[in-house]
C-alpha positions as CSV (number, residue, x, y, z in Angstrom):
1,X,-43.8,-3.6,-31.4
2,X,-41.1,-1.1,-30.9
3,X,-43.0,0.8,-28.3
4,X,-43.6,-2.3,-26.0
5,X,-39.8,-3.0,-26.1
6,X,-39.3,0.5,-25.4
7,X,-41.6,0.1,-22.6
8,X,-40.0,-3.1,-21.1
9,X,-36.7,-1.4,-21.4
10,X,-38.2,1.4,-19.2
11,X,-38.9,-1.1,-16.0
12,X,-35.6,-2.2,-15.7
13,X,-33.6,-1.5,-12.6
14,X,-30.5,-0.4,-14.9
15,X,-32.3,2.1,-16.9
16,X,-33.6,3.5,-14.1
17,X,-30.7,4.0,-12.1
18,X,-29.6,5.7,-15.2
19,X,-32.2,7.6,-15.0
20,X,-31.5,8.9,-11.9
21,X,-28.5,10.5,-12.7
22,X,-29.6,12.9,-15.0
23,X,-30.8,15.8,-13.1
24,X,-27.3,15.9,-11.4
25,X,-25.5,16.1,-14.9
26,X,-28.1,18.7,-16.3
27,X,-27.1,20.8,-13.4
28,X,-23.4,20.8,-13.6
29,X,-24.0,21.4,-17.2
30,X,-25.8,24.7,-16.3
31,X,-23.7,25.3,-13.7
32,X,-20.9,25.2,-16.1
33,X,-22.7,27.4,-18.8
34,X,-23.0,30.1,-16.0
35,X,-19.6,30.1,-14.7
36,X,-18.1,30.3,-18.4
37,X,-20.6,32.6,-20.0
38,X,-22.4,30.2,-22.5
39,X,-19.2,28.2,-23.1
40,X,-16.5,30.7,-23.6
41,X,-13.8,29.6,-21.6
42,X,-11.2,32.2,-21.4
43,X,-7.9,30.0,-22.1
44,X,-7.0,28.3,-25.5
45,X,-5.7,25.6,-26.1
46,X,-6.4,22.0,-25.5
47,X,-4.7,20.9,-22.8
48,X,-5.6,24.2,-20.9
49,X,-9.2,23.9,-21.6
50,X,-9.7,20.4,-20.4
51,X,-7.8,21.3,-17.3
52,X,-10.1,24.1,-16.8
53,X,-13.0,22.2,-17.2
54,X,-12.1,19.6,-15.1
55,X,-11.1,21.6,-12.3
56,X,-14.1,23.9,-12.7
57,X,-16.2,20.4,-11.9
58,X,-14.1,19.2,-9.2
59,X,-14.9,23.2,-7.8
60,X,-18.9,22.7,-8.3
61,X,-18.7,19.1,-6.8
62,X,-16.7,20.6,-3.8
63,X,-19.6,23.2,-3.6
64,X,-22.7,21.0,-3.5
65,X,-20.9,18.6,-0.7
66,X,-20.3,21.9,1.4
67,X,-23.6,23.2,0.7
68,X,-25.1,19.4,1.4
69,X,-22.6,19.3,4.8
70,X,-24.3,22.9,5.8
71,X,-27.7,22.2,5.3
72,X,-27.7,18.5,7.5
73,X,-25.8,20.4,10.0
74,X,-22.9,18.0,9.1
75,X,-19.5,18.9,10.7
76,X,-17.9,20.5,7.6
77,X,-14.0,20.9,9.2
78,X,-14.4,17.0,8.2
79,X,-14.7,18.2,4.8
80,X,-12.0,20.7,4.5
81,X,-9.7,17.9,6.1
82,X,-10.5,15.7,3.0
83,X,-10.1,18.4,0.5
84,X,-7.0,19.6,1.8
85,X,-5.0,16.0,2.1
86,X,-6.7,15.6,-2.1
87,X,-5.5,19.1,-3.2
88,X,-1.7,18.0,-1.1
89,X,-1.7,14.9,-2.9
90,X,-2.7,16.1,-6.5
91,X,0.2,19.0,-5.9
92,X,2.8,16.0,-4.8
93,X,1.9,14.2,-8.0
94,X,2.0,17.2,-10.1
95,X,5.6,18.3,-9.0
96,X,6.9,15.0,-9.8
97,X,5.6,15.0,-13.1
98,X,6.7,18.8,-13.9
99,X,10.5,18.1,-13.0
100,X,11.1,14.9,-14.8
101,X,13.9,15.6,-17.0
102,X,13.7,13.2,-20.3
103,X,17.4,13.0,-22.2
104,X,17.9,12.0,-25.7
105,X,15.4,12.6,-29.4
């Protein structure tokens, strides 16, 4: 009884678009175990760490669209536009959080 619902599950569009997604997570997980050597991330602390990480993603993302834009023979100076104008608005917002100036205990 419990494998047929299993297998019902299995046919539905939702599971299978689920499904789907996983060899791009398995390799960004590799991809991250390489770039830190086996999850040693050279920085401590919380904050630091999950900053690390997520820019370290945001950098093997970048990498597969340029690689994807280089192998279809894609115009990649449309790319580097995009990236730029996203890493000038992610510095914008960044400077107006560092210099907020909070008064008072």
């Amino acid at each position: 009884m419990l494998l047929a619902r299993r297998r019902q599950q299995l046919t539905k569009e939702d599971y299978q678009r689920k499904c789907r997604l996983r060899p791009a997570i398995e390799g960004t997980i590799s991809q991250f175990k390489q770039r830190t050597h086996n999850a040693k991330v050279r920085v401590r602390g919380l904050r630091k760490v999950r900053n690390s990480l997520i820019l370290m993603a945001i950098a093997i993302n970048f990498g597969r669209i340029w690689a994807y834009f280089l192998e279809n023979t894609l115009d990649p100076i449309w790319f580097l536009i995009l990236g730029v104008l996203l890493l000038l608005f992610w510095a914008k917002r960044w400077v107006k959080r560092s210099t907020r100036v909070v008064f008072g205990a």
